[in-house]
Amino acid sequence: MIYLDHHATTPVDARVLEAMLPFFTEKFGNASSRTHRFGWEANEAVERARKQVASLMGASAREVVFTSGATEATHLAIAGGTAVAPAGRRHIVTVATEHKAVLDPCRQLAASGWTVTELPVAPTGLVDVDAVARAITPGTALVSVMLANNEIGVLQPVADIARLAHAQGALMHTDAVQALGKVAVDVATLGVDLASFSAHKLYGPKGVGALYVKRGVEKQLGAPVRGGGQERGLRGGTLNVPGIVGFGAACEVAGHEMQVEAHRVSALRDRLWQLLQERVGGVTMNGAESPRLPGNLNVGFAGVEGESLLVGLTDVAASSGAACTSAEPSHVLVALGLDKTGALASLRLGLGRWTTAEEIDRAAAHLADVVAHLRRSAPATRLAAAGASR
Ligand SMILES: *Cc1c(COP(=O)(O)O)cnc(C)c1O
């Protein structure tokens, strides 16, 4: 089976695994133990990883708070960033195409009396910066707009939005999970206060992530997970030392290989798109062609039923939306203006570090077979409506 679901998760790079292994067994210390070598060794490894992670995002090590993943990092940003907001600020601005890790905590705040503006996007998937400007007021506590979308791969104008947020005195958070290690991420250039990251999206282990907290911003942050005082009191709990070491190693590898890899992967993605247009026909690219992540392609197939498409796809691992909500039509595609049928008849194809040209050719051939078969067996009315060629 050809794995084209790298937005859901990525395999751990062998170099990352190798770096992690000693920290499960002989170097098993608790990074908070101050009285012996076991603790010192674990702490040193964590601090080395903190530098590696910070370096890939252009932060300083002190600005990195390790968490159990991006969902928790985002919770710290949104629940934490609103917990100690001044009384006059009870408003959040976000976007309809955000990951559920952002939308759910915002909706939870809405249920407890906050005003939440979920801005729509254009058919390109991009939010209108003027609309963001109009939405942010002196009553806004936090603005959260993702850097790279996990379904359609488009890159939002985060730096422009951060300027607008700061002009009104609001905190700026970005979910930069899909961008890290794929495209250049520099928190200073982006001008954000808070940014969420996850190791398992860049060939690191699952269950570890980080929140970038700009120097000084920690004073504006409550800590939803307390106890033990780890991570400067911002996130309590014994550190996941092997996971953190793996996150660090994954960032180090990505820093060295990202540029060459982005070039290679985007060429393969373009080849896949070309082949799908030639061999399948009746395809549309969901979201703007650029700016987009190098490994992302989101394709709508006219005249097929979404569920049969996923069932028929025996040789390619892909999904029609985010892994967490794969049975429903994607809220991201619906926000682009697709109807339920169109959203379900779409595939998110995510290429990765070990995707080969041969795999792309086989995946395109398989998709052509599956789609042709589904179109042959589809009711004539649906084919006519779709105007499909085969
Ligand atoms: C995967 C993902 C998350 C969640 O990350 P976890 O570490 O799995 O909690 C959040 N946002 C985006 C854009 C993602 O792709």
GROMACS .gro file of C-alpha atoms and ligand atoms in nm, residues 69-71 99 146 150 175 177-178 198 200-201, ligand 1:
model
   27
   69GLY     CA    1   0.138   1.737   2.131
   70ALA     CA    2  -0.006   2.024   1.932
   71THR     CA    3  -0.357   1.979   2.069
   99HIS     CA    4  -0.794   2.239   1.291
  146MET     CA    5  -0.303   2.867   1.118
  150ASN     CA    6  -0.368   2.028   0.720
  175ASP     CA    7  -0.107   2.657   1.453
  177VAL     CA    8   0.208   2.215   1.289
  178GLN     CA    9   0.200   2.134   0.919
  198SER     CA   10   0.386   1.860   1.685
  200HIS     CA   11   0.477   1.337   1.462
  201LYS     CA   12   0.408   1.555   1.160
  391LIG     C1   13  -0.199   1.705   1.362
  391LIG     C2   14  -0.240   1.845   1.380
  391LIG     C3   15  -0.275   1.895   1.507
  391LIG     C4   16  -0.280   1.809   1.629
  391LIG     O1   17  -0.153   1.766   1.668
  391LIG     P1   18  -0.134   1.652   1.780
  391LIG     O2   19   0.010   1.659   1.815
  391LIG     O3   20  -0.171   1.526   1.711
  391LIG     O4   21  -0.223   1.687   1.894
  391LIG     C5   22  -0.309   2.028   1.516
  391LIG     N1   23  -0.310   2.108   1.409
  391LIG     C6   24  -0.278   2.064   1.287
  391LIG     C7   25  -0.279   2.159   1.171
  391LIG     C8   26  -0.242   1.932   1.268
  391LIG     O5   27  -0.211   1.889   1.146
   0.00000   0.00000   0.00000
